[in-house]
Amino acid sequence: MWTVQQVSRLAGVSVRTLHHYHAVGLLPPTAVTGAGYRLYDGRALERLRTILLFRELEFSLKEIKTILDSPDFDQDKALDQQITLLTLKKERLEGLILLAKKLREKGSESMDFSAFDASRLDQYAAQAKAAYGGTGEYREFEEKSKGRTPEESRQLQARLMELFAQFGKMRALPPESPEVQAQVQALRDFISRHYYTCSRQVLSGLGTMYAGGGEMTANIDQAGGSGAGAFVCQAIQVYCAQEDQPG
């Protein structure tokens, strides 16, 4: 058994973070002594390692808890997903480093922004999260993706970004305005048509992800302007609160 201070030093995370993980049910200690000291065994440390890998990939604590607590959770599968995501992240960072070096050495007037494209990383991360969602969305996504070429996937992603770009042009409008709400409906229809059935519950969860920071929010803000991700989230919250909406 390890004390919370020992785990903190071993894993490089603060005691306060470990206390928070306990409070939200993400990493309960194996035992608590009569004096109130938290103790962790090897299995708890394995769970912590998995948590920290997902945190490195910018998964939220809520998303990580959903994954780890899922009855379908498979440690080997999770490691495969993490390796793939880390590899995609590494490739993207290498592309950005190469771009920065070229700009420093030679300067450039090129309008090629491909090094900033994180769509592959975002798409795979979304799949990894959906796999443990406890619904049929992930299976539906896999079925609709069968036979889809990388170029077709890229085009779909570009069309999705166009929808977010339209949201960006509406940021001066109230989220509840008819134009903005129609755009939310268009987004929902697009997701249902090309990815999986976008119920109101699923849409609400996506809205939270759009404003949650990380690569996804950055991509939406790049498409629609600063604050676009947060604006889309607000519009979705209004949409989902309307009881007369179908779904």
XYZ file of C-alpha atoms in Angstrom:
247
model
C 0.000 0.000 0.000
C 1.084 3.575 -0.723
C 0.027 6.709 1.163
C -1.356 9.693 -0.735
C 1.959 11.523 -0.260
C 3.880 8.579 -1.711
C 1.519 8.328 -4.691
C 1.845 12.069 -5.232
C 5.645 11.817 -5.442
C 5.550 8.651 -7.560
C 3.054 9.941 -10.133
C 4.064 13.598 -10.138
C 0.582 14.859 -9.252
C -0.360 16.974 -6.277
C -2.011 15.605 -3.161
C -4.806 18.087 -3.797
C -5.396 16.538 -7.250
C -5.583 13.037 -5.732
C -8.061 14.299 -3.137
C -10.154 15.795 -5.939
C -10.075 12.533 -7.921
C -11.382 10.822 -4.781
C -14.101 13.434 -4.235
C -15.507 13.043 -7.767
C -15.358 9.247 -7.631
C -12.651 8.936 -10.261
C -9.947 7.386 -8.076
C -11.183 6.166 -4.694
C -8.409 5.018 -2.358
C -8.178 1.293 -1.711
C -8.594 1.904 2.007
C -8.891 4.718 4.513
C -7.313 4.270 7.925
C -9.071 5.076 11.162
C -7.077 8.272 11.269
C -8.410 9.245 7.823
C -5.278 8.494 5.762
C -5.873 7.351 2.192
C -4.047 4.203 1.035
C -3.635 2.965 -2.540
C -2.721 -0.495 -3.840
C -1.185 -1.534 -7.186
C -4.572 -1.732 -8.905
C -5.374 1.845 -7.886
C -2.025 2.986 -9.284
C -2.803 1.244 -12.584
C -6.094 3.154 -12.715
C -4.245 6.392 -11.944
C -1.812 5.724 -14.789
C -4.743 5.256 -17.191
C -6.344 8.464 -15.900
C -3.145 10.455 -16.420
C -2.726 9.149 -19.967
C -6.267 10.239 -20.840
C -5.662 13.608 -19.137
C -2.537 14.046 -21.268
C -4.881 13.623 -24.258
C -7.192 16.346 -22.843
C -10.102 14.080 -21.914
C -12.256 15.656 -19.198
C -12.541 13.983 -15.782
C -16.184 13.214 -16.513
C -15.284 11.526 -19.801
C -12.528 9.494 -18.154
C -14.865 8.344 -15.380
C -17.455 7.263 -17.951
C -14.812 5.240 -19.781
C -13.281 3.602 -16.716
C -16.626 2.806 -15.090
C -18.141 1.346 -18.256
C -18.919 -2.401 -18.036
C -17.331 -2.649 -21.495
C -14.026 -1.116 -20.384
C -11.036 -3.073 -21.647
C -7.575 -2.031 -20.446
C -5.804 -3.378 -23.542
C -8.275 -1.621 -25.829
C -7.811 1.624 -23.881
C -4.036 1.355 -24.253
C -4.395 0.808 -27.993
C -6.579 3.922 -28.209
C -4.122 5.948 -26.132
C -1.183 4.836 -28.278
C -3.051 5.841 -31.433
C -4.069 9.214 -29.997
C -0.582 9.940 -28.679
C 0.893 9.005 -32.052
C -1.512 11.362 -33.845
C -0.674 14.092 -31.359
C 3.059 13.463 -31.860
C 2.690 13.645 -35.660
C 0.792 16.918 -35.389
C 3.363 18.423 -33.037
C 6.197 17.340 -35.338
C 4.418 19.063 -38.237
C 4.055 22.267 -36.204
C 7.726 22.152 -35.150
C 8.798 21.676 -38.769
C 6.609 24.603 -39.861
C 8.015 26.856 -37.137
C 11.589 25.968 -38.100
C 10.912 26.728 -41.768
C 9.394 30.087 -40.858
C 12.372 30.981 -38.677
C 14.989 29.908 -41.194
C 13.468 31.107 -44.442
C 10.289 32.967 -43.784
C 7.280 32.087 -45.865
C 4.362 33.683 -47.621
C 2.641 30.328 -48.030
C -1.015 30.147 -46.988
C -0.752 26.429 -46.194
C -2.232 25.895 -42.729
C -2.371 22.097 -42.955
C 0.024 21.696 -39.993
C -2.691 23.128 -37.728
C -5.281 20.569 -38.844
C -6.222 18.398 -35.853
C -9.295 16.795 -37.424
C -7.849 13.256 -37.392
C -6.966 13.579 -33.721
C -10.360 15.055 -32.838
C -12.251 12.431 -34.814
C -10.404 9.511 -33.252
C -10.768 10.994 -29.768
C -14.526 11.357 -30.319
C -14.710 7.720 -31.380
C -12.778 6.609 -28.293
C -15.155 8.538 -26.026
C -18.270 7.279 -27.824
C -17.099 3.673 -27.526
C -17.902 3.719 -23.800
C -20.956 5.930 -23.935
C -23.358 3.154 -22.947
C -25.473 3.748 -26.066
C -25.597 2.534 -29.635
C -24.078 5.705 -31.086
C -20.613 4.224 -31.430
C -21.880 1.100 -33.203
C -23.971 3.295 -35.500
C -20.923 5.444 -36.195
C -18.890 2.377 -37.137
C -21.640 1.131 -39.439
C -21.974 4.463 -41.244
C -18.192 4.762 -41.539
C -17.745 1.408 -43.267
C -16.255 1.846 -46.713
C -15.741 5.578 -46.224
C -12.411 6.644 -47.699
C -10.025 8.986 -45.828
C -10.799 11.694 -48.373
C -14.553 11.290 -47.834
C -13.984 11.529 -44.067
C -11.911 14.657 -44.596
C -14.647 16.225 -46.718
C -17.263 15.447 -44.061
C -15.062 17.053 -41.432
C -14.666 20.130 -43.648
C -18.441 20.394 -44.055
C -18.856 20.105 -40.285
C -16.379 22.949 -39.829
C -18.412 24.996 -42.316
C -21.415 24.623 -40.014
C -19.335 25.976 -37.138
C -18.116 28.808 -39.369
C -21.773 29.777 -39.909
C -22.288 29.818 -36.144
C -19.326 32.182 -35.933
C -21.054 34.644 -38.245
C -24.073 34.640 -35.918
C -22.232 35.401 -32.677
C -23.773 38.876 -32.483
C -27.242 37.294 -32.293
C -28.800 35.918 -29.102
C -28.397 32.114 -28.838
C -32.191 31.770 -28.712
C -32.774 33.673 -31.974
C -34.566 31.718 -34.743
C -31.547 31.911 -37.065
C -29.194 30.432 -34.474
C -31.667 27.754 -33.442
C -32.141 26.788 -37.092
C -28.375 26.376 -37.321
C -28.431 24.065 -34.292
C -31.066 21.985 -36.068
C -28.870 21.882 -39.164
C -25.927 20.704 -37.056
C -28.049 18.030 -35.399
C -29.365 16.821 -38.749
C -25.843 16.665 -40.195
C -24.544 14.562 -37.296
C -27.540 12.215 -37.478
C -27.180 11.819 -41.247
C -23.458 11.148 -41.366
C -22.330 9.912 -37.942
C -24.983 8.666 -35.489
C -28.477 9.492 -34.260
C -28.083 12.797 -32.462
C -30.646 12.686 -29.670
C -31.136 15.736 -27.480
C -29.043 14.061 -24.764
C -26.211 13.348 -27.192
C -26.412 16.870 -28.611
C -26.203 18.372 -25.134
C -23.098 16.310 -24.408
C -21.515 17.432 -27.672
C -22.228 21.052 -26.793
C -20.321 20.631 -23.542
C -17.384 19.162 -25.474
C -17.443 22.025 -27.975
C -16.880 24.539 -25.171
C -14.707 22.303 -23.006
C -11.328 23.488 -24.248
C -8.566 21.535 -25.943
C -8.213 20.738 -29.618
C -11.945 20.489 -30.355
C -12.723 23.957 -29.020
C -9.631 25.346 -30.748
C -10.746 23.928 -34.106
C -14.258 25.347 -33.749
C -12.849 28.744 -32.740
C -10.515 28.602 -35.728
C -13.471 27.951 -38.035
C -15.908 30.417 -36.479
C -13.741 32.910 -34.644
C -12.780 33.317 -31.003
C -15.564 32.162 -28.682
C -17.424 30.196 -31.357
C -17.232 26.956 -29.366
C -18.785 28.583 -26.304
C -21.464 30.229 -28.469
C -22.403 26.895 -30.078
C -22.659 25.355 -26.613
C -25.005 28.122 -25.445
C -27.167 27.729 -28.553
C -27.369 23.969 -28.041
C -28.365 24.433 -24.389
C -31.234 26.680 -25.467
C -32.276 24.182 -28.139
C -32.227 21.230 -25.746
C -34.221 23.112 -23.127
C -37.148 23.584 -25.460
C -39.575 20.846 -24.483
C -41.580 21.170 -27.677
C -38.571 20.133 -29.764
C -38.758 16.547 -31.041
C -36.138 14.064 -29.802
